[in-house]
Tab-separated table of C-alpha atoms in Angstrom:
chain	number	residue	atom	x	y	z
A	220	THR	CA	29.564	-26.275	-18.917
A	221	ASN	CA	27.728	-24.812	-17.102
A	222	PHE	CA	24.603	-25.573	-19.599
A	223	PHE	CA	23.707	-22.009	-19.203
A	224	THR	CA	23.714	-17.980	-21.484
A	225	ASP	CA	27.096	-16.986	-20.724
A	226	ILE	CA	28.522	-13.333	-22.069
A	227	TYR	CA	32.056	-12.409	-23.088
A	228	VAL	CA	34.768	-10.611	-24.661
A	229	ARG	CA	36.578	-11.106	-27.533
A	230	LYS	CA	39.724	-8.906	-27.169
A	231	LEU	CA	41.548	-8.401	-30.575
A	232	ASP	CA	43.974	-5.996	-30.258
A	233	THR	CA	45.860	-8.786	-27.876
A	234	ASN	CA	48.221	-11.164	-29.770
A	235	PRO	CA	46.562	-13.777	-30.070
A	236	PRO	CA	44.051	-12.992	-28.893
A	237	ASP	CA	42.390	-13.372	-26.086
A	238	THR	CA	38.432	-13.863	-24.603
A	239	VAL	CA	37.218	-12.781	-21.444
A	240	TRP	CA	34.470	-14.127	-19.486
A	241	ILE	CA	31.881	-11.704	-18.132
A	242	SER	CA	29.657	-13.738	-16.302
A	243	HIS	CA	31.695	-15.493	-13.738
A	244	ARG	CA	33.213	-14.762	-10.699
A	245	PRO	CA	36.872	-14.066	-11.102
A	246	SER	CA	37.732	-15.477	-7.386
A	247	PRO	CA	39.900	-18.127	-7.276
A	248	GLY	CA	37.137	-21.085	-6.953
A	249	ALA	CA	34.110	-19.342	-7.099
A	250	PRO	CA	30.851	-21.317	-8.403
A	251	GLN	CA	30.072	-20.974	-12.003
A	252	PRO	CA	27.439	-18.453	-12.304
A	253	ASN	CA	24.193	-21.129	-11.332
A	254	ALA	CA	21.530	-18.943	-14.572
A	255	SER	CA	22.202	-16.925	-17.810
A	256	SER	CA	23.266	-13.968	-18.274
A	257	THR	CA	22.074	-11.409	-21.018
A	258	GLN	CA	21.300	-7.887	-22.424
A	259	ALA	CA	25.456	-7.088	-22.346
A	260	PHE	CA	26.171	-3.768	-23.519
A	261	ILE	CA	29.861	-2.273	-23.663
A	262	SER	CA	31.378	1.065	-22.364
A	263	GLY	CA	32.711	3.424	-24.687
A	264	TYR	CA	36.409	2.842	-23.714
A	265	TRP	CA	36.247	-0.473	-23.491
A	266	VAL	CA	36.456	-1.447	-20.424
A	267	PHE	CA	33.221	-2.385	-18.732
A	268	VAL	CA	30.871	-4.381	-19.451
A	269	ALA	CA	27.356	-3.986	-17.991
A	270	PHE	CA	25.087	-7.039	-18.553
A	271	SER	CA	21.012	-8.545	-17.335
A	272	SER	CA	21.196	-12.442	-15.167
A	273	THR	CA	19.054	-14.772	-13.375
A	274	ALA	CA	22.386	-16.384	-11.663
A	275	SER	CA	22.402	-15.579	-7.550
A	276	ASN	CA	25.663	-16.695	-6.900
A	277	LEU	CA	27.458	-13.710	-9.303
A	278	VAL	CA	27.971	-11.075	-6.008
A	279	ALA	CA	29.002	-12.507	-2.505
A	280	VAL	CA	25.479	-11.916	-1.548
A	281	ASP	CA	22.184	-11.134	-3.994
A	282	ALA	CA	19.429	-11.133	-1.172
A	283	ASN	CA	17.103	-11.493	-4.014
A	284	GLY	CA	18.351	-14.866	-5.245
A	285	ALA	CA	16.624	-15.773	-9.420
A	286	LEU	CA	15.289	-12.770	-9.575
A	287	ARG	CA	17.221	-10.713	-12.459
A	288	ASP	CA	19.522	-7.593	-11.730
A	289	VAL	CA	22.149	-5.309	-13.247
A	290	PHE	CA	25.561	-5.591	-13.056
A	291	ARG	CA	28.696	-4.196	-14.660
A	292	PHE	CA	32.162	-5.818	-14.871
A	293	ALA	CA	35.880	-4.295	-15.560
A	294	ILE	CA	36.740	-6.442	-18.529
A	295	ASP	CA	40.864	-5.767	-17.387
A	296	ALA	CA	40.260	-6.363	-13.724
A	297	ALA	CA	40.396	-9.601	-11.529
A	298	GLU	CA	36.961	-8.776	-9.184
A	299	ASP	CA	33.861	-9.386	-9.010
A	300	ALA	CA	31.193	-7.789	-10.934
A	301	ASP	CA	29.410	-4.567	-9.227
A	302	LEU	CA	26.290	-5.000	-9.012
A	303	VAL	CA	24.126	-2.079	-10.343
A	304	SER	CA	20.150	-2.661	-9.710
A	305	VAL	CA	20.600	-0.989	-6.068
A	306	ASP	CA	18.703	1.080	-4.409
A	307	ASN	CA	20.515	4.841	-2.369
A	308	GLN	CA	21.593	1.827	0.552
A	309	GLY	CA	23.157	-1.268	-1.439
A	310	GLU	CA	19.549	-2.698	-1.021
A	311	GLN	CA	18.779	-5.038	-3.819
A	312	SER	CA	14.465	-4.797	-4.425
A	313	MET	CA	12.764	-8.060	-4.675
A	314	VAL	CA	11.624	-7.587	-7.868
A	315	ALA	CA	13.242	-7.926	-10.802
A	316	SER	CA	15.243	-5.443	-12.972
A	317	PHE	CA	15.927	-5.159	-16.772
A	318	PHE	CA	17.935	-2.799	-18.746
A	319	THR	CA	15.828	-1.102	-21.426
A	320	ASP	CA	14.819	-3.259	-24.724
A	321	THR	CA	17.066	-0.968	-27.086
A	322	GLY	CA	19.740	1.407	-26.908
A	323	ARG	CA	23.098	2.311	-25.256
A	324	SER	CA	22.345	1.591	-21.521
A	325	ILE	CA	25.859	1.740	-20.471
A	326	SER	CA	27.986	5.366	-20.508
A	327	ARG	CA	30.770	6.093	-22.386
A	328	ASP	CA	33.144	6.067	-19.291
A	329	GLY	CA	31.179	3.091	-18.031
A	330	SER	CA	29.681	5.435	-14.808
A	331	LEU	CA	26.799	4.822	-15.421
A	332	VAL	CA	24.430	2.720	-16.315
A	333	VAL	CA	20.560	2.863	-17.057
A	334	PHE	CA	18.262	0.440	-16.236
A	335	ARG	CA	14.099	-0.135	-15.623
A	336	GLY	CA	12.241	-1.779	-12.939
A	337	THR	CA	8.536	-1.766	-10.752
A	338	PRO	CA	10.959	-1.576	-6.806
A	339	CYS	CA	8.063	-0.450	-4.767
A	340	ASP	CA	10.263	-1.428	-2.164
A	341	TRP	CA	12.891	0.619	-2.388
A	342	ASP	CA	14.129	4.225	-1.044
A	343	ALA	CA	14.200	6.242	-4.328
A	344	GLY	CA	15.904	8.506	-2.033
A	345	PRO	CA	14.653	12.182	-0.311
A	346	THR	CA	14.458	14.491	-3.753
A	347	ASP	CA	11.642	12.104	-4.901
A	348	CYS	CA	9.799	12.675	-1.797
A	349	ALA	CA	7.549	15.867	-1.631
A	350	ASP	CA	6.835	15.481	1.538
A	351	GLY	CA	11.255	15.362	3.225
A	352	GLN	CA	10.205	11.455	4.204
A	353	VAL	CA	13.439	9.395	2.948
A	354	ASN	CA	11.343	5.860	2.081
A	355	CYS	CA	9.397	6.958	-0.764
A	356	LEU	CA	9.320	5.586	-4.187
A	357	CYS	CA	4.967	6.900	-4.935
A	358	PRO	CA	5.286	9.901	-2.601
A	359	ASP	CA	1.938	10.398	-1.627
A	360	GLN	CA	0.885	6.566	-1.147
A	361	ASP	CA	3.429	6.030	1.725
A	362	ASN	CA	5.368	3.719	-0.433
A	363	ASP	CA	1.536	1.775	-1.011
A	364	CYS	CA	1.840	-1.003	-4.641
A	365	SER	CA	-1.651	-2.077	-4.144
A	366	ALA	CA	-3.073	-1.725	-8.191
A	367	SER	CA	-5.312	1.442	-6.250
A	368	SER	CA	-1.616	3.398	-6.169
A	369	GLY	CA	-0.865	4.434	-9.711
A	370	CYS	CA	2.572	2.388	-8.474
A	371	SER	CA	1.998	-1.669	-8.507
A	372	GLY	CA	3.531	-2.869	-11.401
A	373	VAL	CA	4.647	0.098	-13.184
A	374	ASN	CA	7.995	-0.249	-14.764
A	375	GLN	CA	10.493	2.782	-14.036
A	376	VAL	CA	13.422	4.288	-15.223
A	377	TYR	CA	16.624	4.172	-13.012
A	378	LEU	CA	20.353	5.672	-13.552
A	379	ARG	CA	22.669	3.689	-11.444
A	380	HIS	CA	26.071	6.515	-10.039
A	381	VAL	CA	28.153	3.711	-10.250
A	382	VAL	CA	31.413	5.317	-8.929
A	383	GLY	CA	29.169	7.648	-6.908
A	384	LEU	CA	26.749	4.618	-5.005
A	385	THR	CA	23.857	6.674	-6.235
A	386	THR	CA	20.164	5.260	-7.440
A	387	GLU	CA	17.899	8.109	-8.929
A	388	ARG	CA	14.735	7.443	-10.750
A	389	VAL	CA	14.680	8.829	-14.467
A	390	SER	CA	11.525	8.678	-15.128
A	391	ARG	CA	9.513	11.498	-12.558
A	392	VAL	CA	7.386	14.815	-13.102
A	393	GLY	CA	8.586	17.474	-11.410
A	394	LEU	CA	6.834	18.743	-8.938
A	395	GLY	CA	9.015	22.862	-8.171
A	396	ALA	CA	9.306	22.993	-4.394
A	397	ASN	CA	7.739	20.155	-3.898
A	398	GLY	CA	10.355	17.522	-5.741
A	399	PHE	CA	9.044	14.371	-7.605
A	400	ARG	CA	7.071	11.975	-7.792
A	401	ALA	CA	7.297	8.542	-10.002
A	402	GLY	CA	5.291	9.469	-13.305
A	403	ASN	CA	1.267	7.222	-13.483
A	404	GLY	CA	2.281	5.153	-16.729
A	405	ARG	CA	4.914	2.266	-18.260
A	406	SER	CA	8.585	4.174	-18.954
A	407	GLN	CA	10.513	2.180	-20.874
A	408	LEU	CA	13.005	2.952	-24.140
A	409	ALA	CA	15.968	4.847	-22.522
A	410	SER	CA	19.544	5.117	-23.385
A	411	ILE	CA	21.941	7.416	-22.653
A	412	SER	CA	23.521	9.917	-24.170
A	413	ARG	CA	27.391	9.522	-24.185
């Protein structure tokens, strides 16, 4: 009834079969989603569904508004979805985040979710920084998002540890004792092996 694409899970192991609405806030009185949700992936134990959405009202605070974000929803819990596409401090990027175009985007137990995005405004974590900085997405470029930095508009692949509340960039190049730096080209088509 909201005129947008929504995500549902049909549970055939119940009698009668039960349909669970995934892409909404189950809180009493919560509004219906104000935009579409797509790209759904279910965990191996059928406990979680990961999906992407441009709806800005699936969590209590959606700082980037109508930009696409990635979420994880517990099928049998009457709780809001977890916002997955965030950095180590729980901050959303001011650019859209997506699932990779193919492959398994959520781990078997639902604790890991892989996605892609181009967030030059994120803190990618201290292991990404050759010089010990904390706030650097592109080391040696001082978080420069200009085209000349090699960072602007380049998709990177990220892995969110939902339980540990950490996000790491997996599309990176090892620099030995100097840490890591972002890949200098487009990364996509990631898949989780377990």
